[in-house]
Structures are given as C-alpha cells and as structure tokens.
C-alpha cells in the first residue's frame, strides 16, 4: 500500500504544477482567470462494522477558477471593453449563448461586433431614436459610407525667404483692390522712365509678374492709367487686373477675377511720384495716412 500512496502524492503534485504552468502561460491572455488545483484524501472502503482503514493517498478533487478582478489596461481599439467587478460579456454562438470576460472586439464584414472566434456580442437593442427597447439581440454597427461633402475652404502656410530685399510696395491684407490715393509729381504732367516697373502678386498663386511701363510724359492721371493698363494687357495678367485713374489724383489697381490683388511693387522713377503711406479702409481700398512714404 505505501508505494501506491507515495505515487498518488507525486501525481497530484504534477497536476498542481500543470495548473501553475497554465496560469503562467496565460498571463497575457485577456480575460483569463487563474486556476487552482484542489486536493482531497482517498480512503479505503470499510466493511460493515469494520474499523476505518488507512487512506490510500490523495487525488485532485477539482481545478477551481478564481474570478477575482484583474488589471484593466488601455487599448487603441475603440471597441475593446473591460468589466470592472462581476459580470460577463454575453456572446451569441449561432444561437447558443456563451459568456466571456475577454472584451477584445471588432466588427465583421456585416457590421456585427464579434470576438476573435467570430461570436457576436449581444446587448439591449435601441430603436431609431437611440431609446433602448428592452429586447436583447446581436449588436450591429452601421458601416455604410457617409455622404460625401465637398471641401469648402482650404488654406496653406508658407515660409518667406528672409534674405530677400524689402521692396517699395503697396500691399492689401484683404479685399480685392488697392488704391494709391496720393500721387504727386511735376505738375501738370508725369514722366515715366524706361526703367519704371510694376510687380504684381495675386493671392493663391506662386511667383509674381513684372510689367515694364512705357516711358514718356503723361499730362494727367487718366492717360498714365491707360498706359499702365496697356502694359498689363500685353503681359500674362491680361484680363486679370483693371487700372483706373481719377482727379484725386489716384490710380486704382483692381483684381478682375477671384484671386485677390495682394501686392504691388513699384521700382524706378515712378516710385518717387508715389510718396504716400497707405492703410486699408473699411471699403477694402487704401486711404492716405502720411504723405512721407508708402507701403
């Protein structure tokens, strides 16, 4: 008998190690619950009024699951769930209900919330208004594409070259026109040199366009504006910028298309005829501030 009892002790020790090894191997399994081997004594049968016999060893009576609360960890999957406390996730296995503590879920091709084995997560079903109806069913998400919507606005940020020289320029922060409201010169005419140029920059475009002005003497602002318009129409800006002059005297440059006229750079003799500091007025034009310089 003694040999058999010793072997039973080795057997249950082996079973206990199996349970421990299984716990260690599942330490990273989500929802796993620890298993503990429980043992019991094995007694020999006693006949009628005979005395109780000496036990014949030990055995594993059962392997018990420990349902204590585990650690809750974060996840990047928006459908992953965890239960804090008692309870199970109710799963539908083709009509057969099963339960699990593993909250790792995703959607299948039909939109149902399923686990790694393909079992569907069940729960209270809501109506079209989001009110729970009390009925229990498989949870399903609407995976249809949302109605497309055209882009309404776009913007971009750029870095300007800090090494570039600052030109003499007239620039509008917004709006569609930039008016030089103080144009002075040798009365009653304006003399344009062959080196006079205008540089235009339109919003939303890269690069700028340089327009060479026709040299000559102009008797009034209107004739000067007409000459500038002719030069512009002979460049790539034809039809995009309109030039007008009035008796203020003032020359106004206006963008004729959706792109706003954001910058005008003046070089040559013409620059000396434009000693005006300008600021943008409420009507999206420029108004005179100080007749000493202009920007």
Coordinates of C-alpha atoms in Angstrom, one line a residue:
X1 CA 0.0 0.0 0.0
X2 CA 2.7 2.5 0.9
X3 CA 4.1 2.5 -2.6
X4 CA 0.7 3.4 -4.1
X5 CA 0.2 6.3 -1.7
X6 CA 3.5 7.8 -2.5
X7 CA 2.8 7.7 -6.2
X8 CA -0.6 9.4 -5.6
X9 CA 1.3 12.3 -3.9
X10 CA 3.6 12.7 -6.9
X11 CA 0.6 12.6 -9.2
X12 CA -1.3 15.4 -7.5
X13 CA 2.0 17.5 -7.3
X14 CA 2.3 17.1 -11.1
X15 CA -1.3 18.2 -11.5
X16 CA -0.6 21.3 -9.3
X17 CA 2.4 22.2 -11.4
X18 CA 0.3 21.8 -14.6
X19 CA -2.2 24.3 -13.2
X20 CA 0.5 26.7 -12.2
X21 CA 2.2 26.4 -15.6
X22 CA -1.1 27.0 -17.4
X23 CA -1.6 30.2 -15.3
X24 CA 1.9 31.4 -16.2
X25 CA 1.4 30.7 -19.9
X26 CA -1.9 32.6 -19.9
X27 CA -0.6 35.6 -18.0
X28 CA -1.0 37.7 -21.2
X29 CA -4.4 36.3 -22.2
X30 CA -7.1 39.0 -21.8
X31 CA -9.9 37.8 -19.5
X32 CA -8.1 34.7 -18.3
X33 CA -8.9 33.6 -14.7
X34 CA -6.4 31.8 -12.5
X35 CA -6.9 28.1 -12.0
X36 CA -6.1 26.5 -8.6
X37 CA -5.8 22.7 -8.2
X38 CA -7.7 21.4 -5.1
X39 CA -6.9 18.1 -3.5
X40 CA -8.7 15.5 -1.3
X41 CA -7.9 12.4 0.7
X42 CA -8.7 8.9 -0.7
X43 CA -9.9 6.4 1.9
X44 CA -10.1 2.6 1.5
X45 CA -13.5 1.1 1.8
X46 CA -14.7 -0.1 5.2
X47 CA -16.8 -3.2 5.5
X48 CA -20.0 -3.0 7.7
X49 CA -18.8 -2.5 11.3
X50 CA -15.1 -2.8 10.4
X51 CA -12.7 -0.1 11.6
X52 CA -11.9 2.8 9.3
X53 CA -9.0 1.9 7.1
X54 CA -5.9 3.9 6.5
X55 CA -6.2 6.3 3.5
X56 CA -4.7 5.1 0.2
X57 CA -3.4 8.5 -0.9
X58 CA -4.6 11.8 -2.4
X59 CA -6.3 13.0 -5.5
X60 CA -7.1 16.2 -7.4
X61 CA -10.8 16.8 -6.5
X62 CA -11.2 19.7 -8.9
X63 CA -9.5 22.7 -10.6
X64 CA -11.2 25.8 -9.4
X65 CA -11.3 29.1 -11.3
X66 CA -10.6 32.3 -9.4
X67 CA -12.8 35.1 -10.5
X68 CA -11.1 38.0 -8.8
X69 CA -10.8 41.4 -10.5
X70 CA -7.8 41.6 -12.9
X71 CA -5.9 44.6 -14.2
X72 CA -7.5 46.9 -16.7
X73 CA -5.2 48.1 -19.5
X74 CA -5.6 50.8 -22.2
X75 CA -6.1 49.9 -25.9
X76 CA -6.0 51.7 -29.2
X77 CA -9.1 49.8 -30.4
X78 CA -12.3 51.7 -29.8
X79 CA -14.3 48.6 -29.5
X80 CA -12.2 47.0 -26.7
X81 CA -14.2 46.7 -23.4
X82 CA -13.5 45.7 -19.8
X83 CA -15.7 44.7 -16.9
X84 CA -14.9 46.2 -13.5
X85 CA -16.4 43.8 -11.0
X86 CA -18.7 40.9 -11.6
X87 CA -20.3 40.0 -14.8
X88 CA -19.6 38.6 -18.3
X89 CA -20.0 39.5 -21.9
X90 CA -22.9 37.7 -23.4
X91 CA -22.0 36.1 -26.7
X92 CA -24.1 34.5 -29.4
X93 CA -22.6 31.4 -31.0
X94 CA -25.0 30.7 -33.9
X95 CA -28.0 30.7 -31.4
X96 CA -26.2 29.2 -28.5
X97 CA -25.4 31.7 -25.7
X98 CA -21.9 31.7 -24.1
X99 CA -20.2 34.0 -21.7
X100 CA -16.7 35.5 -21.7
X101 CA -14.6 38.0 -19.7
X102 CA -12.5 38.8 -22.8
X103 CA -13.5 42.2 -24.1
X104 CA -11.4 42.3 -27.3
X105 CA -13.9 43.0 -30.1
X106 CA -14.0 44.2 -33.7
X107 CA -16.6 44.3 -36.4
X108 CA -17.1 41.6 -39.1
X109 CA -17.9 42.3 -42.7
X110 CA -21.7 42.7 -41.9
X111 CA -21.1 45.2 -39.1
X112 CA -21.7 42.9 -36.2
X113 CA -19.5 43.3 -33.1
X114 CA -17.6 40.0 -32.7
X115 CA -14.7 38.5 -30.7
X116 CA -11.7 36.7 -32.2
X117 CA -13.7 33.5 -32.5
X118 CA -16.4 35.2 -34.5
X119 CA -19.0 35.1 -31.7
X120 CA -21.4 38.0 -31.7
X121 CA -21.7 40.3 -28.8
X122 CA -25.3 40.7 -27.6
X123 CA -27.0 43.5 -25.7
X124 CA -30.0 45.7 -25.3
X125 CA -31.2 46.9 -28.8
X126 CA -32.0 50.6 -29.3
X127 CA -34.6 52.0 -31.7
X128 CA -34.0 54.7 -34.4
X129 CA -34.1 57.4 -31.7
X130 CA -31.5 55.7 -29.5
X131 CA -34.0 54.5 -26.9
X132 CA -33.5 51.0 -25.5
X133 CA -36.4 48.7 -26.4
X134 CA -35.7 46.1 -23.8
X135 CA -35.2 43.4 -26.4
X136 CA -31.8 41.6 -26.5
X137 CA -30.1 40.9 -29.7
X138 CA -26.8 40.9 -31.6
X139 CA -25.1 44.3 -31.6
X140 CA -24.5 45.7 -35.1
X141 CA -22.9 48.9 -36.3
X142 CA -23.8 50.8 -39.5
X143 CA -20.7 50.7 -41.6
X144 CA -22.1 52.3 -44.7
X145 CA -20.1 55.2 -46.2
X146 CA -21.1 58.7 -45.0
X147 CA -22.5 61.1 -47.6
X148 CA -19.5 62.9 -49.2
X149 CA -19.2 66.7 -48.7
X150 CA -17.3 69.0 -51.0
X151 CA -14.4 70.9 -49.4
X152 CA -15.5 74.4 -48.6
X153 CA -12.2 76.1 -47.6
X154 CA -8.5 75.4 -47.9
X155 CA -5.5 77.2 -46.6
X156 CA -1.8 76.9 -46.5
X157 CA 1.2 78.2 -44.6
X158 CA 4.5 79.2 -46.2
X159 CA 7.9 80.5 -45.0
X160 CA 9.2 83.6 -46.7
X161 CA 12.8 84.0 -47.7
X162 CA 14.3 86.3 -45.0
X163 CA 17.2 87.1 -47.3
X164 CA 15.1 88.8 -49.9
X165 CA 15.4 92.6 -50.0
X166 CA 12.3 94.6 -48.9
X167 CA 10.8 96.4 -52.0
X168 CA 8.8 99.5 -52.1
X169 CA 5.4 98.0 -52.3
X170 CA 1.7 98.6 -51.8
X171 CA 0.0 95.6 -50.2
X172 CA -3.5 94.8 -49.3
X173 CA -4.1 92.4 -46.3
X174 CA -7.6 91.5 -47.7
X175 CA -10.1 92.8 -50.2
X176 CA -9.9 93.0 -54.0
X177 CA -8.5 96.4 -54.7
X178 CA -5.5 98.6 -53.7
X179 CA -5.7 102.3 -54.4
X180 CA -2.8 104.7 -54.4
X181 CA -4.6 107.7 -53.0
X182 CA -1.8 110.3 -53.2
X183 CA 0.0 110.5 -56.5
X184 CA 2.1 113.7 -56.8
X185 CA 4.6 114.7 -59.4
X186 CA 5.8 117.6 -61.5
X187 CA 2.5 119.4 -62.2
X188 CA 0.7 119.1 -64.6
X189 CA 2.4 116.1 -66.1
X190 CA 4.0 112.7 -65.0
X191 CA 7.2 111.5 -66.5
X192 CA 7.9 107.7 -66.7
X193 CA 11.4 106.5 -67.2
X194 CA 12.4 103.4 -69.2
X195 CA 13.4 101.6 -66.0
X196 CA 10.0 102.0 -64.3
X197 CA 8.3 98.7 -63.5
X198 CA 5.3 97.4 -61.6
X199 CA 5.4 93.9 -59.9
X200 CA 2.1 92.2 -59.2
X201 CA 1.4 89.3 -56.8
X202 CA -2.0 87.7 -56.8
X203 CA -3.3 85.7 -53.8
X204 CA -3.3 82.0 -54.3
X205 CA -0.5 82.0 -56.9
X206 CA 3.2 81.4 -56.7
X207 CA 5.6 83.8 -58.3
X208 CA 5.0 87.4 -59.4
X209 CA 4.6 89.2 -62.7
X210 CA 6.8 92.2 -63.7
X211 CA 5.3 94.8 -66.0
X212 CA 7.5 97.3 -67.8
X213 CA 5.8 100.7 -68.1
X214 CA 6.0 102.7 -71.4
X215 CA 8.5 105.6 -71.0
X216 CA 7.1 109.1 -71.7
X217 CA 5.4 112.1 -70.2
X218 CA 1.7 111.9 -69.4
X219 CA -0.4 115.1 -68.9
X220 CA -2.8 113.6 -66.4
X221 CA -3.5 110.6 -64.2
X222 CA -6.0 109.2 -66.7
X223 CA -3.5 108.9 -69.5
X224 CA -1.0 107.4 -67.2
X225 CA -3.5 104.8 -66.0
X226 CA -4.4 103.9 -69.6
X227 CA -0.7 103.4 -70.4
X228 CA -0.3 101.1 -67.4
X229 CA -3.4 99.2 -68.5
X230 CA -1.9 98.7 -72.0
X231 CA 1.3 97.3 -70.5
X232 CA -0.6 94.9 -68.2
X233 CA -2.7 93.7 -71.1
X234 CA 0.4 92.8 -73.0
X235 CA 1.6 90.6 -70.1
X236 CA 0.3 87.3 -68.7
X237 CA -2.0 89.4 -66.5
X238 CA -4.3 90.4 -69.4
X239 CA -7.9 90.5 -68.2
X240 CA -7.0 89.9 -64.6
X241 CA -6.1 93.4 -63.4
X242 CA -8.0 96.6 -64.2
X243 CA -6.4 100.1 -63.8
X244 CA -8.3 103.3 -63.4
X245 CA -7.3 106.9 -62.6
X246 CA -9.2 109.9 -61.2
X247 CA -8.7 113.5 -60.4
X248 CA -7.8 112.9 -56.7
X249 CA -5.2 112.2 -58.2
X250 CA -5.3 108.4 -57.6
X251 CA -4.6 105.2 -59.5
X252 CA -6.5 102.1 -58.5
X253 CA -5.5 98.5 -59.3
X254 CA -8.4 96.0 -59.1
X255 CA -8.3 92.3 -59.5
X256 CA -10.8 91.3 -62.2
X257 CA -11.0 87.6 -61.1
X258 CA -11.5 85.6 -57.9
X259 CA -7.8 85.9 -57.0
X260 CA -7.2 88.9 -54.8
X261 CA -4.6 91.6 -55.7
X262 CA -2.4 91.2 -52.7
X263 CA 0.8 93.1 -53.7
X264 CA 2.1 95.9 -55.9
X265 CA 5.8 96.7 -56.0
X266 CA 6.9 99.9 -57.7
X267 CA 10.5 100.5 -58.9
X268 CA 12.2 103.2 -60.9
X269 CA 11.3 106.9 -61.3
X270 CA 7.6 106.1 -60.7
X271 CA 8.4 105.3 -57.0
X272 CA 9.4 108.9 -56.4
X273 CA 6.0 110.0 -57.7
X274 CA 4.1 108.0 -55.0
X275 CA 5.1 109.5 -51.6
X276 CA 2.1 108.1 -49.7
X277 CA 1.7 105.9 -46.6
X278 CA -1.5 103.9 -47.0
X279 CA -3.7 101.8 -44.8
X280 CA -6.6 99.6 -45.7
X281 CA -10.0 101.3 -45.3
X282 CA -13.4 99.7 -44.5
X283 CA -14.3 99.5 -48.1
X284 CA -11.3 97.2 -48.9
X285 CA -9.4 100.1 -50.6
X286 CA -6.5 102.1 -49.2
X287 CA -6.7 105.5 -47.7
X288 CA -4.0 108.1 -47.2
X289 CA -2.2 108.4 -43.8
X290 CA 1.0 110.3 -44.0
X291 CA 2.5 111.8 -47.3
X292 CA 6.0 110.9 -46.5
X293 CA 6.4 107.3 -47.7
X294 CA 4.2 104.5 -48.8
X295 CA 3.9 100.7 -48.4

